[in-house]
């Protein structure tokens, strides 16, 4: 929420829409946006690319999928700072 990455609900009657939030730290949001773009780029992380493609295959637009990736990256960065640890990817098979 601090980075302005959580969706904001706009509803009227039975209609509901989720819009991007204008609140939060815009500089942090911009930094996470650049990280996300570099992760799905040519030399980025294969895990981020897989996550991005999975969101697109779920029916999300590229913008929505990028927003999901930004939220995931923000969670990872927060946990790294909170516990002062290095990020190690663990693939979970279901």
PDB file of C-alpha atoms in Angstrom:
ATOM      1  CA  UNK A   1       0.000   0.000   0.000  1.00  0.00           C
ATOM      2  CA  UNK A   2       2.882   2.349   0.772  1.00  0.00           C
ATOM      3  CA  UNK A   3       4.222   2.076  -2.770  1.00  0.00           C
ATOM      4  CA  UNK A   4       0.798   2.731  -4.307  1.00  0.00           C
ATOM      5  CA  UNK A   5       0.643  -0.722  -5.908  1.00  0.00           C
ATOM      6  CA  UNK A   6      -2.596  -2.017  -4.427  1.00  0.00           C
ATOM      7  CA  UNK A   7      -5.714  -1.612  -6.581  1.00  0.00           C
ATOM      8  CA  UNK A   8      -8.417   0.826  -5.526  1.00  0.00           C
ATOM      9  CA  UNK A   9     -12.016  -0.315  -5.854  1.00  0.00           C
ATOM     10  CA  UNK A  10     -14.528   1.960  -7.501  1.00  0.00           C
ATOM     11  CA  UNK A  11     -18.072   0.690  -7.247  1.00  0.00           C
ATOM     12  CA  UNK A  12     -21.547   1.945  -7.905  1.00  0.00           C
ATOM     13  CA  UNK A  13     -24.527  -0.294  -7.374  1.00  0.00           C
ATOM     14  CA  UNK A  14     -23.700  -3.720  -8.769  1.00  0.00           C
ATOM     15  CA  UNK A  15     -20.777  -2.582 -10.932  1.00  0.00           C
ATOM     16  CA  UNK A  16     -17.249  -2.864  -9.533  1.00  0.00           C
ATOM     17  CA  UNK A  17     -13.986  -1.740 -11.063  1.00  0.00           C
ATOM     18  CA  UNK A  18     -10.451  -1.920  -9.766  1.00  0.00           C
ATOM     19  CA  UNK A  19      -8.326   1.041 -10.726  1.00  0.00           C
ATOM     20  CA  UNK A  20      -4.695   1.810 -10.024  1.00  0.00           C
ATOM     21  CA  UNK A  21      -4.161   3.792  -6.869  1.00  0.00           C
ATOM     22  CA  UNK A  22      -2.869   7.359  -7.128  1.00  0.00           C
ATOM     23  CA  UNK A  23      -1.766   7.339  -3.492  1.00  0.00           C
ATOM     24  CA  UNK A  24       1.514   6.086  -2.108  1.00  0.00           C
ATOM     25  CA  UNK A  25       5.134   6.917  -2.695  1.00  0.00           C
ATOM     26  CA  UNK A  26       5.384   7.681  -6.415  1.00  0.00           C
ATOM     27  CA  UNK A  27       9.198   7.553  -6.458  1.00  0.00           C
ATOM     28  CA  UNK A  28       9.143   4.064  -4.947  1.00  0.00           C
ATOM     29  CA  UNK A  29       6.461   3.012  -7.430  1.00  0.00           C
ATOM     30  CA  UNK A  30       8.566   4.295 -10.319  1.00  0.00           C
ATOM     31  CA  UNK A  31      11.651   2.447  -9.030  1.00  0.00           C
ATOM     32  CA  UNK A  32       9.735  -0.838  -8.694  1.00  0.00           C
ATOM     33  CA  UNK A  33       8.285  -0.261 -12.176  1.00  0.00           C
ATOM     34  CA  UNK A  34      11.778   0.015 -13.656  1.00  0.00           C
ATOM     35  CA  UNK A  35      12.890  -3.122 -11.797  1.00  0.00           C
ATOM     36  CA  UNK A  36       9.864  -5.028 -13.132  1.00  0.00           C
ATOM     37  CA  UNK A  37      10.536  -3.901 -16.701  1.00  0.00           C
ATOM     38  CA  UNK A  38      14.166  -4.986 -16.466  1.00  0.00           C
ATOM     39  CA  UNK A  39      13.120  -8.361 -15.029  1.00  0.00           C
ATOM     40  CA  UNK A  40      10.860  -9.182 -17.978  1.00  0.00           C
ATOM     41  CA  UNK A  41      13.300  -7.757 -20.510  1.00  0.00           C
ATOM     42  CA  UNK A  42      15.870  -9.555 -22.606  1.00  0.00           C
ATOM     43  CA  UNK A  43      18.415 -10.143 -19.831  1.00  0.00           C
ATOM     44  CA  UNK A  44      15.976 -10.392 -16.926  1.00  0.00           C
ATOM     45  CA  UNK A  45      15.043 -13.179 -14.570  1.00  0.00           C
ATOM     46  CA  UNK A  46      13.445 -16.287 -16.046  1.00  0.00           C
ATOM     47  CA  UNK A  47      11.228 -16.592 -12.958  1.00  0.00           C
ATOM     48  CA  UNK A  48       9.842 -13.088 -13.426  1.00  0.00           C
ATOM     49  CA  UNK A  49       9.242 -13.800 -17.114  1.00  0.00           C
ATOM     50  CA  UNK A  50       7.407 -17.041 -16.247  1.00  0.00           C
ATOM     51  CA  UNK A  51       5.281 -15.221 -13.658  1.00  0.00           C
ATOM     52  CA  UNK A  52       4.482 -12.465 -16.172  1.00  0.00           C
ATOM     53  CA  UNK A  53       3.522 -14.980 -18.888  1.00  0.00           C
ATOM     54  CA  UNK A  54       1.407 -16.972 -16.411  1.00  0.00           C
ATOM     55  CA  UNK A  55      -0.579 -13.852 -15.531  1.00  0.00           C
ATOM     56  CA  UNK A  56      -1.130 -13.099 -19.222  1.00  0.00           C
ATOM     57  CA  UNK A  57      -2.293 -16.682 -19.829  1.00  0.00           C
ATOM     58  CA  UNK A  58      -4.766 -16.234 -16.936  1.00  0.00           C
ATOM     59  CA  UNK A  59      -6.443 -13.566 -19.049  1.00  0.00           C
ATOM     60  CA  UNK A  60      -4.876 -10.404 -17.660  1.00  0.00           C
ATOM     61  CA  UNK A  61      -3.677  -7.617 -19.915  1.00  0.00           C
ATOM     62  CA  UNK A  62       0.037  -6.818 -20.080  1.00  0.00           C
ATOM     63  CA  UNK A  63      -0.499  -3.773 -17.871  1.00  0.00           C
ATOM     64  CA  UNK A  64      -2.342  -5.832 -15.251  1.00  0.00           C
ATOM     65  CA  UNK A  65       0.296  -8.573 -15.400  1.00  0.00           C
ATOM     66  CA  UNK A  66       3.045  -5.991 -14.934  1.00  0.00           C
ATOM     67  CA  UNK A  67       1.168  -4.570 -11.946  1.00  0.00           C
ATOM     68  CA  UNK A  68       0.989  -8.081 -10.419  1.00  0.00           C
ATOM     69  CA  UNK A  69       4.734  -8.522 -10.951  1.00  0.00           C
ATOM     70  CA  UNK A  70       5.395  -5.133  -9.349  1.00  0.00           C
ATOM     71  CA  UNK A  71       3.400  -6.169  -6.284  1.00  0.00           C
ATOM     72  CA  UNK A  72       5.306  -9.440  -6.054  1.00  0.00           C
ATOM     73  CA  UNK A  73       8.664  -7.649  -6.366  1.00  0.00           C
ATOM     74  CA  UNK A  74       7.654  -5.089  -3.750  1.00  0.00           C
ATOM     75  CA  UNK A  75       6.771  -7.908  -1.328  1.00  0.00           C
ATOM     76  CA  UNK A  76      10.143  -9.564  -1.959  1.00  0.00           C
ATOM     77  CA  UNK A  77      12.061  -6.312  -1.446  1.00  0.00           C
ATOM     78  CA  UNK A  78      10.150  -5.587   1.763  1.00  0.00           C
ATOM     79  CA  UNK A  79      10.914  -9.032   3.199  1.00  0.00           C
ATOM     80  CA  UNK A  80      14.591  -8.723   2.264  1.00  0.00           C
ATOM     81  CA  UNK A  81      14.802  -5.398   4.099  1.00  0.00           C
ATOM     82  CA  UNK A  82      12.762  -6.592   7.067  1.00  0.00           C
ATOM     83  CA  UNK A  83      14.787  -9.751   7.711  1.00  0.00           C
ATOM     84  CA  UNK A  84      18.093  -8.438   6.298  1.00  0.00           C
ATOM     85  CA  UNK A  85      18.532 -11.463   4.076  1.00  0.00           C
ATOM     86  CA  UNK A  86      19.481 -12.213   0.509  1.00  0.00           C
ATOM     87  CA  UNK A  87      16.726 -13.377  -1.827  1.00  0.00           C
ATOM     88  CA  UNK A  88      16.894 -17.049  -2.767  1.00  0.00           C
ATOM     89  CA  UNK A  89      14.255 -18.306  -5.176  1.00  0.00           C
ATOM     90  CA  UNK A  90      12.472 -21.505  -4.096  1.00  0.00           C
ATOM     91  CA  UNK A  91      10.291 -23.034  -6.773  1.00  0.00           C
ATOM     92  CA  UNK A  92       7.143 -24.532  -5.300  1.00  0.00           C
ATOM     93  CA  UNK A  93       5.631 -27.394  -7.261  1.00  0.00           C
ATOM     94  CA  UNK A  94       1.939 -28.051  -6.834  1.00  0.00           C
TER      95      UNK A  94
END
